[in-house]
Amino acid sequence: MRVYEGAAVYTPELQPLAGSIGLSAAVACLPLLTVFVALGVLRWKAHFAGLAGLAVALTVAIFAYDMPVDLAGLSATQGFVFGLFPIVWIVICAIWLYELTVASGRFDDLRRIIDAISDDPRIQAIIIAFGFGGLLEALAGFGAPVAITGVMLLAIGFAPMRAAVVVLLANTAPVAFGAIGIPILTAGNLTGIDYHEIGAYVGHQTPFIALFVPLFIAFLTDGRRGVAQTWPVAVAVGVVFAIAQWVSATWISVELTDIIASLAGIAAAVVVLRFWKPTGSDAARERILLSRDADLESGSSGTAPTTPAPITPAPVATRTLEAAPLTAQRVWLALFPYLLIIAVFSVAKLWSPVTRFLASTDIAVPWPGLDGNILTAAGSPATTTIYKFTWLSTPGTLLLICGVIVAAVYRVSAPDAARLFGTTLIKLRFSALTVGAVLALAYVMNQSGQTITIGTWIAGTGAFFAYLSPILGWLGTAVTGSDTSANALFATLQQTAASNAGIDPTLLVAANTSGGVVGKMISPQNLAIAATAVGLVGRESEIFRKVIWWSLGLLLAICLLVGLQSSVLAWMLP
């Protein structure tokens, strides 16, 4: 404890154990190791892994970092509440909106529209998970793309496990510019570097991931055969998305980068499919459906989510819709929820008067007993003890508004809509516990000093740090589930370490963002969201073991790229 302006407050120590940064960092890693071992080795359910990690984080904070018990507990409560709102709130509203489309029968029309673009499920997966998912990431982020595209893949016939893995892998390249560029804006605000410059650097890194993700999706959906039979579309989508992301981030708009890139990628798929058709589509569909049936009959603990119990008029309405031709009106109604989401989020995020109004409704809540009693490692008052209650501006509430409008347009009665909302709440109860526990863990690690110890230790490698800097972003996003939070944790550290090592600070701040995009797929928070969306609650450890190698492989590629950009590839930076 130390005294700050006459009051006793907690100041984290960077190397509390024997004055050794290495030993302190090793102990600080224990909460993360606990989570990863519990998921990857012991195969625990995600909420048990999250709670175990939280227990270890509290133990390390209290006994290794000398954090008062009450402050450690209060940090955990703040993180848990933040996990429930806004994170879980966003997912609840996203899945509820989807349930409305299913109950009304309109989701079947959406499947037929997707079939009209291509009836090949492998290409549909690329369009939905990467193209449409990137658009949702651009506008909403915070788990909504994984939740919505996961159930969409399930609806077109994919096995739950395969759908979960595909959407987690797809939710990579767009993450850096997600939610209208919030991760990059956050990094700019914290470091004082022009966020346009940071965005341009990121735009020279993440496109190299985007180039290959559609091909990876083709492989995940149907193995080498899938790549061989669909590569023209996969390559076209990846190349066009990458070029659009590069150009927009560098010369047009950081905030609009993912919107432009996603729309361009979808358009590329449509154009290619006008002149070329994949082979083996029928056989691929049969293999995918057989895989789904085998997965559901395997006796596993998870089961695919079922269509909600039909509301009173639904059976007749659904039969009528299926019998009728796909008219322009039905196409419009099927696309309406997603067009509405794009319109609402575009207005909320891009129209300054609305953006300022929504921001003015945010309520800053100094966390009782915590605010004012914690300093940063540098000795300044910590700002993380202020909880922002974004009751109106959060993407969750905007999705709720969209859901209410969709229910009205689809003529779903208020009682039926409320019942579906209640069903969604029940379905997400264990996911909410997981997300809350993981965010509680993150807050304890951050406010006790464990996270900054790990970062400082990694940053002590001198010029070689350029090759390691993306690991901090990967680590921060894996812990918190948010690239924005990873930048809040490490952007300033990256800047300082770069200056000390004679490396371009903007490069390493951008690397923190780029590293974070491949860490999101292994975040327990995102694993819980994916598992809930496809009906695999309790099988998060299985999903983790399937995506961890993709995450590590892509992280290695980013590390190599950034390291080379600090020296021999410096010419490619803006």
Coordinates of C-alpha atoms in Angstrom, one line a residue:
M1 CA 0.0 0.0 0.0
R2 CA 1.1 3.6 -0.5
V3 CA -0.3 7.0 0.2
Y4 CA -1.7 9.1 -2.6
E5 CA -3.1 12.5 -1.8
G6 CA -3.5 11.6 1.9
A7 CA -5.3 8.2 1.3
A8 CA -3.9 4.7 1.4
V9 CA -4.2 3.1 -2.0
Y10 CA -3.0 0.0 -3.8
T11 CA -0.2 0.4 -6.3
P12 CA 0.8 -2.8 -8.3
E13 CA 4.4 -3.9 -8.3
L14 CA 5.9 -4.9 -11.6
Q15 CA 8.2 -7.5 -10.1
P16 CA 6.9 -8.3 -6.6
L17 CA 8.6 -11.7 -6.2
A18 CA 12.3 -11.4 -5.2
G19 CA 12.7 -8.4 -7.4
S20 CA 12.6 -10.7 -10.5
I21 CA 10.6 -9.8 -13.5
G22 CA 10.9 -13.3 -14.9
L23 CA 9.7 -15.1 -11.8
S24 CA 6.9 -12.5 -11.3
A25 CA 5.8 -13.0 -14.9
A26 CA 5.8 -16.8 -14.5
V27 CA 3.5 -16.6 -11.5
A28 CA 1.3 -13.9 -13.2
C29 CA 0.8 -16.4 -16.1
L30 CA -0.7 -19.0 -13.8
P31 CA -4.4 -17.8 -14.2
L32 CA -4.1 -18.0 -18.0
L33 CA -2.4 -21.4 -17.8
T34 CA -5.2 -22.6 -15.5
V35 CA -7.8 -21.7 -18.0
F36 CA -6.0 -23.1 -21.1
V37 CA -5.1 -26.4 -19.3
A38 CA -8.6 -26.8 -18.0
L39 CA -10.0 -26.3 -21.5
G40 CA -7.4 -28.0 -23.6
V41 CA -6.1 -30.8 -21.3
L42 CA -8.6 -31.5 -18.6
R43 CA -11.6 -30.8 -20.9
W44 CA -13.6 -28.9 -18.3
K45 CA -16.7 -27.0 -19.2
A46 CA -15.9 -23.4 -20.0
H47 CA -17.6 -21.9 -16.9
F48 CA -15.7 -24.2 -14.6
A49 CA -12.4 -23.3 -16.4
G50 CA -13.2 -19.6 -16.1
L51 CA -14.1 -19.9 -12.4
A52 CA -10.9 -21.9 -11.7
G53 CA -8.8 -19.2 -13.5
L54 CA -10.5 -16.5 -11.5
A55 CA -9.7 -18.4 -8.2
V56 CA -6.0 -18.6 -9.2
A57 CA -6.0 -14.9 -10.3
L58 CA -7.4 -13.9 -6.9
T59 CA -4.8 -16.1 -5.1
V60 CA -1.9 -14.6 -7.1
A61 CA -3.2 -11.0 -6.6
I62 CA -3.6 -11.4 -2.8
F63 CA -0.5 -13.5 -2.0
A64 CA 2.0 -12.6 -4.7
Y65 CA 1.1 -9.0 -5.5
D66 CA -0.1 -8.1 -1.9
M67 CA -3.4 -6.7 -3.2
P68 CA -5.9 -6.2 -0.3
V69 CA -8.6 -8.9 -0.3
D70 CA -11.4 -6.4 -0.5
L71 CA -9.9 -4.7 -3.5
A72 CA -9.2 -8.0 -5.3
G73 CA -12.8 -9.0 -4.7
L74 CA -14.2 -5.7 -5.9
S75 CA -12.1 -5.9 -9.0
A76 CA -13.7 -9.3 -9.7
T77 CA -17.2 -8.0 -9.2
Q78 CA -16.6 -5.1 -11.6
G79 CA -15.3 -7.4 -14.2
F80 CA -18.2 -9.9 -13.7
V81 CA -20.7 -7.1 -14.1
F82 CA -19.0 -5.8 -17.3
G83 CA -19.1 -9.3 -18.7
L84 CA -22.9 -9.5 -18.1
F85 CA -23.4 -6.0 -19.4
P86 CA -22.6 -5.1 -22.2
I87 CA -21.0 -8.4 -23.4
V88 CA -23.7 -11.0 -22.6
W89 CA -26.4 -8.5 -23.3
I90 CA -25.2 -8.1 -26.9
V91 CA -25.2 -11.9 -27.4
I92 CA -28.7 -12.3 -25.9
C93 CA -30.2 -9.7 -28.1
A94 CA -28.4 -11.0 -31.2
I95 CA -29.6 -14.6 -30.7
W96 CA -33.1 -13.4 -29.8
L97 CA -33.4 -11.5 -33.1
Y98 CA -32.4 -14.7 -34.9
E99 CA -35.0 -16.7 -33.0
L100 CA -37.7 -14.2 -34.1
T101 CA -36.7 -14.8 -37.8
V102 CA -37.0 -18.6 -37.3
A103 CA -40.3 -18.5 -35.4
S104 CA -41.9 -16.3 -38.1
G105 CA -40.7 -18.6 -40.9
R106 CA -38.7 -15.9 -42.6
F107 CA -35.4 -17.6 -42.0
D108 CA -36.3 -20.3 -44.5
D109 CA -36.6 -17.6 -47.1
L110 CA -33.1 -16.3 -46.2
R111 CA -31.8 -19.8 -46.8
R112 CA -33.4 -19.9 -50.2
I113 CA -31.9 -16.5 -51.1
I114 CA -28.5 -17.8 -50.1
D115 CA -29.1 -20.8 -52.2
A116 CA -29.9 -18.5 -55.1
I117 CA -26.4 -17.0 -54.9
S118 CA -24.9 -20.5 -54.6
D119 CA -26.3 -23.8 -53.5
D120 CA -22.8 -25.0 -52.6
P121 CA -22.6 -25.1 -48.8
R122 CA -18.9 -24.5 -48.8
I123 CA -19.3 -21.2 -50.7
Q124 CA -22.3 -20.4 -48.5
A125 CA -20.0 -20.8 -45.5
I126 CA -17.5 -18.3 -47.0
I127 CA -20.2 -15.8 -47.8
I128 CA -22.0 -16.1 -44.4
A129 CA -19.1 -16.5 -41.9
F130 CA -16.5 -14.3 -43.6
G131 CA -18.5 -11.9 -45.7
F132 CA -21.6 -11.3 -43.7
G133 CA -19.8 -12.0 -40.4
G134 CA -17.2 -9.3 -41.3
L135 CA -20.0 -6.8 -41.9
L136 CA -21.6 -7.6 -38.5
E137 CA -18.1 -7.3 -36.9
A138 CA -17.7 -3.9 -38.6
L139 CA -21.0 -2.6 -37.2
A140 CA -21.5 -4.4 -33.9
G141 CA -18.6 -6.7 -32.8
F142 CA -18.5 -8.0 -29.2
G143 CA -19.6 -11.5 -30.1
A144 CA -22.6 -10.7 -32.3
P145 CA -21.0 -12.0 -35.5
V146 CA -20.1 -15.3 -34.0
A147 CA -23.6 -15.7 -32.5
I148 CA -25.6 -14.8 -35.6
T149 CA -23.4 -16.5 -38.3
G150 CA -23.1 -19.6 -36.1
V151 CA -26.8 -20.2 -36.1
M152 CA -27.0 -19.4 -39.8
L153 CA -24.5 -22.1 -40.7
L154 CA -26.4 -24.5 -38.5
A155 CA -29.6 -23.7 -40.4
I156 CA -28.0 -24.5 -43.8
G157 CA -27.0 -28.0 -42.6
F158 CA -23.6 -27.7 -40.9
A159 CA -22.8 -29.8 -37.9
P160 CA -22.7 -27.7 -34.7
M161 CA -19.0 -28.3 -34.1
R162 CA -18.0 -27.5 -37.6
A163 CA -20.2 -24.4 -37.6
A164 CA -18.6 -23.2 -34.4
V165 CA -15.0 -23.7 -35.6
V166 CA -15.7 -22.0 -39.0
V167 CA -17.3 -18.9 -37.5
L168 CA -14.5 -18.5 -34.9
L169 CA -11.8 -18.8 -37.6
A170 CA -13.7 -16.4 -39.9
N171 CA -14.0 -13.8 -37.0
T172 CA -10.3 -12.8 -37.4
A173 CA -9.2 -10.4 -40.1
P174 CA -12.2 -8.0 -39.6
V175 CA -11.7 -7.8 -35.8
A176 CA -9.0 -5.0 -35.9
F177 CA -11.5 -2.6 -37.5
G178 CA -14.5 -3.9 -35.7
A179 CA -17.3 -1.8 -34.2
I180 CA -16.4 1.1 -36.5
G181 CA -12.7 0.9 -35.7
I182 CA -12.9 1.0 -31.9
P183 CA -9.7 -1.0 -31.2
I184 CA -7.7 1.4 -33.3
L185 CA -9.4 4.5 -32.0
T186 CA -8.6 3.3 -28.5
A187 CA -5.0 2.7 -29.3
G188 CA -4.7 6.2 -30.8
N189 CA -6.3 7.8 -27.7
L190 CA -4.0 6.1 -25.3
T191 CA -0.7 6.6 -27.2
G192 CA -1.3 10.0 -28.8
I193 CA -0.5 8.5 -32.2
D194 CA -2.9 9.6 -34.9
Y195 CA -5.3 6.7 -35.2
H196 CA -5.4 7.1 -39.0
E197 CA -1.7 6.3 -39.0
I198 CA -2.2 3.2 -36.7
G199 CA -5.1 2.1 -38.9
A200 CA -2.9 2.4 -42.0
Y201 CA -0.2 0.2 -40.5
V202 CA -2.8 -2.4 -39.4
G203 CA -4.1 -2.2 -42.9
H204 CA -0.7 -3.4 -44.1
Q205 CA -0.8 -6.4 -41.7
T206 CA -4.3 -8.0 -41.3
P207 CA -5.0 -8.2 -45.1
F208 CA -2.4 -11.0 -45.2
I209 CA -4.7 -13.0 -42.9
A210 CA -7.8 -12.1 -44.9
L211 CA -6.1 -13.5 -48.1
F212 CA -6.2 -17.0 -46.7
V213 CA -9.2 -17.2 -44.4
P214 CA -11.7 -18.0 -47.1
L215 CA -9.4 -20.9 -48.3
F216 CA -9.2 -22.1 -44.7
I217 CA -13.0 -22.0 -44.4
A218 CA -13.2 -24.1 -47.6
F219 CA -10.8 -26.6 -46.0
L220 CA -12.7 -26.7 -42.7
T221 CA -16.0 -27.4 -44.5
D222 CA -14.9 -30.1 -46.9
G223 CA -11.1 -30.8 -46.5
R224 CA -8.7 -30.7 -49.5
R225 CA -11.6 -31.5 -51.8
G226 CA -13.4 -28.4 -50.7
V227 CA -10.3 -26.2 -51.5
A228 CA -9.8 -27.9 -54.9
Q229 CA -13.4 -27.4 -56.0
T230 CA -14.1 -23.9 -54.6
W231 CA -10.8 -22.1 -54.7
P232 CA -11.8 -19.5 -57.4
V233 CA -14.4 -18.1 -55.2
A234 CA -12.3 -18.4 -52.0
V235 CA -9.4 -16.7 -53.7
A236 CA -11.5 -13.9 -55.2
V237 CA -13.2 -13.2 -51.8
G238 CA -9.9 -13.2 -49.9
V239 CA -8.0 -11.1 -52.4
V240 CA -10.8 -8.5 -52.9
F241 CA -11.4 -8.3 -49.1
A242 CA -7.7 -7.8 -48.5
I243 CA -7.2 -5.2 -51.2
A244 CA -10.3 -3.3 -50.0
Q245 CA -9.1 -3.4 -46.4
W246 CA -5.6 -2.2 -47.4
V247 CA -6.9 0.6 -49.5
S248 CA -9.7 1.8 -47.1
A249 CA -7.4 1.7 -44.0
T250 CA -4.7 3.6 -45.8
W251 CA -6.5 6.2 -47.9
I252 CA -10.3 6.2 -47.2
S253 CA -11.5 5.6 -43.7
V254 CA -10.5 3.5 -40.7
E255 CA -14.0 3.5 -39.4
L256 CA -15.5 2.2 -42.7
T257 CA -12.7 -0.2 -43.5
D258 CA -14.5 -3.5 -42.7
I259 CA -17.8 -2.3 -44.1
I260 CA -16.1 -1.6 -47.5
A261 CA -14.0 -4.8 -47.4
S262 CA -16.9 -7.0 -46.4
L263 CA -19.3 -5.7 -49.1
A264 CA -16.5 -5.9 -51.7
G265 CA -15.8 -9.5 -50.7
I266 CA -19.4 -10.5 -51.0
A267 CA -19.7 -8.7 -54.3
A268 CA -16.6 -10.5 -55.6
A269 CA -18.3 -13.9 -54.8
V270 CA -21.4 -12.9 -56.6
V271 CA -19.5 -11.8 -59.7
V272 CA -17.4 -14.9 -59.9
L273 CA -20.4 -17.1 -59.5
R274 CA -22.0 -15.5 -62.5
F275 CA -19.3 -16.9 -64.7
W276 CA -18.1 -20.0 -62.9
K277 CA -19.8 -22.8 -60.9
P278 CA -18.1 -25.2 -58.4
T279 CA -18.0 -28.9 -59.1
G280 CA -19.2 -31.5 -56.6
S281 CA -21.7 -29.3 -54.9
D282 CA -24.3 -32.0 -54.4
A283 CA -21.8 -34.5 -53.1
A284 CA -20.4 -31.9 -50.7
R285 CA -23.9 -31.1 -49.4
E286 CA -24.5 -34.8 -48.8
R287 CA -21.2 -35.2 -47.0
I288 CA -21.9 -32.1 -44.8
L289 CA -25.3 -33.3 -43.9
L290 CA -24.0 -36.8 -43.1
S291 CA -21.4 -35.2 -40.9
R292 CA -24.1 -33.3 -39.1
D293 CA -26.2 -36.3 -38.5
A294 CA -23.2 -38.3 -37.2
D295 CA -22.3 -35.5 -34.9
L296 CA -25.8 -35.3 -33.5
E297 CA -26.0 -39.0 -33.0
S298 CA -22.6 -39.4 -31.4
G299 CA -24.0 -39.3 -27.9
S300 CA -22.2 -36.1 -27.0
S301 CA -23.4 -33.9 -24.3
G302 CA -24.3 -31.0 -26.6
T303 CA -27.1 -31.0 -29.0
A304 CA -28.0 -28.6 -31.7
P305 CA -30.4 -25.8 -30.8
T306 CA -33.9 -26.6 -32.0
T307 CA -36.3 -24.3 -33.6
P308 CA -38.3 -22.4 -30.9
A309 CA -41.7 -23.8 -30.1
P310 CA -43.9 -22.3 -32.8
I311 CA -46.0 -19.3 -31.9
T312 CA -49.7 -19.7 -32.5
P313 CA -49.9 -18.6 -36.1
A314 CA -46.4 -20.0 -37.0
P315 CA -47.3 -23.5 -38.4
V316 CA -49.8 -22.2 -41.0
A317 CA -47.6 -19.2 -41.8
T318 CA -44.6 -21.3 -42.3
R319 CA -46.3 -23.8 -44.6
T320 CA -47.7 -21.0 -46.6
L321 CA -44.3 -19.3 -47.0
E322 CA -42.7 -22.6 -48.1
A323 CA -45.4 -23.2 -50.7
A324 CA -45.3 -19.8 -52.2
P325 CA -42.7 -18.6 -54.8
L326 CA -39.8 -16.5 -53.7
T327 CA -41.2 -13.1 -54.7
A328 CA -39.5 -9.7 -54.3
Q329 CA -41.6 -9.0 -51.2
R330 CA -40.5 -12.2 -49.6
V331 CA -36.9 -11.5 -50.4
W332 CA -37.2 -8.1 -48.9
L333 CA -38.8 -9.4 -45.7
A334 CA -36.2 -12.2 -45.4
L335 CA -33.4 -9.6 -45.7
F336 CA -35.1 -7.0 -43.6
P337 CA -33.6 -7.8 -40.2
Y338 CA -30.0 -7.7 -41.5
L339 CA -30.6 -4.6 -43.6
L340 CA -32.2 -3.0 -40.6
I341 CA -29.1 -3.9 -38.5
I342 CA -26.8 -2.3 -41.1
A343 CA -29.0 0.8 -41.2
V344 CA -29.4 1.2 -37.4
F345 CA -25.7 0.7 -36.7
S346 CA -24.6 2.9 -39.5
V347 CA -26.7 5.8 -38.2
A348 CA -25.6 5.1 -34.6
K349 CA -21.9 4.9 -35.4
L350 CA -21.4 7.2 -38.4
W351 CA -23.9 10.0 -38.0
S352 CA -22.3 12.4 -35.6
P353 CA -25.4 13.9 -34.0
V354 CA -26.8 10.5 -33.2
T355 CA -23.4 9.2 -32.0
R356 CA -23.0 12.2 -29.7
F357 CA -26.5 11.8 -28.3
L358 CA -26.0 8.1 -27.6
A359 CA -22.6 8.8 -26.0
S360 CA -24.3 11.4 -23.8
T361 CA -26.6 8.7 -22.3
D362 CA -23.7 6.7 -21.0
I363 CA -23.5 6.7 -17.2
A364 CA -20.1 6.6 -15.6
V365 CA -20.2 4.7 -12.3
P366 CA -17.1 4.9 -10.0
W367 CA -17.0 1.3 -8.7
P368 CA -17.9 1.5 -5.0
G369 CA -15.0 0.8 -2.7
L370 CA -12.6 0.4 -5.7
D371 CA -12.5 3.8 -7.5
G372 CA -9.8 6.0 -6.0
N373 CA -8.1 3.1 -4.1
I374 CA -6.0 1.8 -7.0
L375 CA -3.2 3.4 -8.9
T376 CA -1.5 2.2 -12.1
A377 CA 2.1 0.8 -12.0
A378 CA 3.2 4.3 -13.0
G379 CA 1.6 5.8 -9.9
S380 CA -1.3 7.6 -11.5
P381 CA -5.0 7.0 -10.6
A382 CA -6.4 4.0 -12.5
T383 CA -9.2 4.8 -14.9
T384 CA -10.3 1.2 -15.1
T385 CA -12.2 1.5 -11.9
I386 CA -14.9 3.5 -13.6
Y387 CA -17.7 1.3 -15.0
K388 CA -19.6 2.7 -17.9
F389 CA -23.3 1.8 -18.0
T390 CA -23.9 2.1 -21.8
W391 CA -27.6 1.3 -21.5
L392 CA -28.6 2.9 -24.8
S393 CA -25.4 3.1 -26.9
T394 CA -24.3 -0.5 -26.5
P395 CA -24.8 -2.7 -29.6
G396 CA -27.0 -5.0 -27.4
T397 CA -29.6 -2.3 -26.9
L398 CA -29.4 -1.3 -30.6
L399 CA -30.0 -5.0 -31.5
L400 CA -32.9 -5.1 -29.0
I401 CA -34.5 -2.1 -30.8
C402 CA -34.0 -3.9 -34.1
G403 CA -35.6 -7.0 -32.7
V404 CA -38.7 -5.1 -31.5
I405 CA -39.1 -3.6 -35.0
V406 CA -38.6 -7.0 -36.6
A407 CA -41.2 -8.6 -34.3
A408 CA -43.7 -5.9 -35.3
V409 CA -43.0 -6.3 -39.1
Y410 CA -43.1 -10.1 -38.8
R411 CA -46.3 -9.8 -36.7
V412 CA -44.9 -11.7 -33.8
S413 CA -47.1 -10.8 -30.8
A414 CA -45.5 -9.2 -27.7
P415 CA -46.2 -12.3 -25.5
D416 CA -44.6 -14.6 -28.0
A417 CA -41.6 -12.3 -28.5
A418 CA -41.2 -12.1 -24.7
R419 CA -41.4 -15.9 -24.4
L420 CA -38.6 -16.3 -27.0
F421 CA -36.5 -13.7 -25.1
G422 CA -37.0 -15.7 -21.9
T423 CA -36.0 -18.9 -23.7
T424 CA -32.8 -17.2 -24.9
L425 CA -32.0 -16.0 -21.4
I426 CA -32.2 -19.6 -20.1
K427 CA -30.2 -20.9 -23.0
L428 CA -27.4 -18.5 -22.2
R429 CA -27.2 -19.0 -18.5
F430 CA -23.9 -21.0 -18.5
S431 CA -22.4 -18.8 -21.2
A432 CA -23.2 -15.8 -19.0
L433 CA -21.4 -17.4 -16.1
T434 CA -18.4 -18.1 -18.3
V435 CA -18.1 -14.6 -19.7
G436 CA -18.6 -13.1 -16.3
A437 CA -15.9 -15.3 -14.8
V438 CA -13.4 -14.6 -17.5
L439 CA -13.9 -10.8 -17.4
A440 CA -13.6 -11.0 -13.6
L441 CA -10.3 -12.8 -14.1
A442 CA -9.2 -10.1 -16.6
Y443 CA -10.0 -7.3 -14.2
V444 CA -8.2 -8.9 -11.3
M445 CA -5.1 -9.5 -13.4
N446 CA -5.2 -6.0 -14.8
Q447 CA -5.8 -4.1 -11.6
S448 CA -3.4 -6.2 -9.5
G449 CA -0.6 -5.7 -12.0
Q450 CA -0.3 -9.3 -13.3
T451 CA -1.0 -8.4 -16.9
I452 CA 1.5 -5.5 -17.1
T453 CA 4.1 -7.7 -15.5
I454 CA 3.7 -10.2 -18.3
G455 CA 3.9 -7.5 -20.9
T456 CA 6.9 -5.8 -19.4
W457 CA 8.8 -9.1 -19.3
I458 CA 8.1 -9.8 -23.0
A459 CA 9.0 -6.3 -23.9
G460 CA 12.4 -6.7 -22.3
T461 CA 13.8 -8.5 -25.3
G462 CA 15.2 -5.4 -27.1
A463 CA 15.1 -5.3 -30.9
F464 CA 13.8 -8.8 -31.1
F465 CA 10.6 -7.6 -29.4
A466 CA 9.4 -6.7 -32.9
Y467 CA 8.9 -10.4 -33.5
L468 CA 7.2 -10.9 -30.2
S469 CA 5.0 -7.8 -29.9
P470 CA 1.9 -9.4 -31.5
I471 CA 1.9 -11.9 -28.7
L472 CA 0.8 -9.2 -26.3
G473 CA -2.2 -8.4 -28.4
W474 CA -3.0 -12.1 -28.8
L475 CA -2.7 -12.6 -25.0
G476 CA -4.8 -9.6 -24.2
T477 CA -7.6 -10.6 -26.5
A478 CA -7.4 -14.2 -25.4
V479 CA -8.0 -13.1 -21.8
T480 CA -10.6 -10.4 -22.4
G481 CA -12.3 -11.5 -25.6
S482 CA -11.8 -8.0 -27.0
D483 CA -9.1 -6.4 -29.3
T484 CA -10.2 -3.1 -27.8
S485 CA -9.3 -4.3 -24.3
A486 CA -6.0 -5.7 -25.5
N487 CA -5.1 -2.3 -26.9
A488 CA -6.2 -0.6 -23.6
L489 CA -3.9 -3.0 -21.8
F490 CA -0.8 -2.9 -23.9
A491 CA -0.8 -0.1 -26.5
T492 CA 1.1 2.3 -24.3
L493 CA 3.6 -0.5 -23.3
Q494 CA 4.2 -1.3 -26.9
Q495 CA 4.9 2.4 -27.7
T496 CA 7.4 2.7 -24.8
A497 CA 9.1 -0.6 -25.6
A498 CA 9.4 0.4 -29.2
S499 CA 11.0 3.8 -28.4
N500 CA 13.5 2.1 -26.0
A501 CA 14.4 -0.5 -28.6
G502 CA 14.7 2.0 -31.5
I503 CA 11.7 0.5 -33.3
D504 CA 8.9 2.5 -35.0
P505 CA 6.3 2.9 -32.2
T506 CA 3.4 2.9 -34.6
L507 CA 4.4 -0.4 -36.0
L508 CA 4.3 -2.1 -32.6
V509 CA 1.0 -0.5 -31.6
A510 CA -0.5 -1.7 -34.8
A511 CA 1.1 -5.2 -34.2
N512 CA -0.7 -5.3 -30.8
T513 CA -4.0 -4.8 -32.7
S514 CA -3.1 -7.4 -35.4
G515 CA -2.0 -10.0 -32.9
G516 CA -5.3 -9.5 -31.1
V517 CA -7.4 -10.6 -34.1
V518 CA -6.1 -14.1 -34.0
G519 CA -6.4 -14.4 -30.2
K520 CA -10.1 -13.8 -30.2
M521 CA -11.0 -17.3 -31.4
I522 CA -9.5 -18.9 -28.3
S523 CA -11.0 -16.5 -25.8
P524 CA -13.2 -18.4 -23.3
Q525 CA -15.7 -15.6 -23.8
N526 CA -15.9 -16.2 -27.6
L527 CA -15.8 -19.9 -27.1
A528 CA -18.9 -19.7 -24.8
I529 CA -20.7 -17.5 -27.3
A530 CA -20.0 -19.9 -30.2
A531 CA -21.0 -23.0 -28.1
T532 CA -24.2 -21.4 -27.1
A533 CA -25.2 -20.3 -30.6
V534 CA -24.8 -23.8 -32.0
G535 CA -26.1 -25.7 -29.0
L536 CA -22.8 -27.1 -27.7
V537 CA -22.8 -25.6 -24.2
G538 CA -20.4 -27.7 -22.1
R539 CA -18.2 -28.7 -25.1
E540 CA -16.2 -25.5 -25.2
S541 CA -13.0 -27.5 -24.5
E542 CA -13.5 -29.5 -27.7
I543 CA -14.0 -26.3 -29.7
F544 CA -10.8 -24.9 -28.0
R545 CA -8.7 -27.9 -29.0
K546 CA -9.9 -27.5 -32.7
V547 CA -9.1 -23.8 -33.0
I548 CA -6.0 -23.4 -30.8
W549 CA -3.7 -24.6 -33.6
W550 CA -5.2 -22.2 -36.1
S551 CA -4.8 -19.4 -33.6
L552 CA -1.1 -20.2 -32.9
G553 CA -0.3 -20.7 -36.6
L554 CA -1.8 -17.4 -37.6
L555 CA 0.0 -15.7 -34.6
L556 CA 3.3 -17.1 -35.8
A557 CA 2.6 -15.6 -39.3
I558 CA 1.8 -12.2 -37.8
C559 CA 4.9 -12.3 -35.6
L560 CA 7.1 -13.0 -38.6
L561 CA 5.5 -10.3 -40.7
V562 CA 5.8 -7.6 -38.1
G563 CA 9.4 -8.6 -37.3
L564 CA 10.3 -8.4 -41.0
Q565 CA 8.4 -5.1 -41.3
S566 CA 10.7 -3.6 -38.6
S567 CA 13.7 -4.3 -40.8
V568 CA 13.9 -5.8 -44.3
L569 CA 10.2 -5.2 -45.2
A570 CA 10.0 -1.6 -43.8
W571 CA 9.4 -0.5 -47.4
M572 CA 5.9 -2.0 -47.4
L573 CA 4.7 0.3 -44.5
P574 CA 2.8 3.4 -45.3

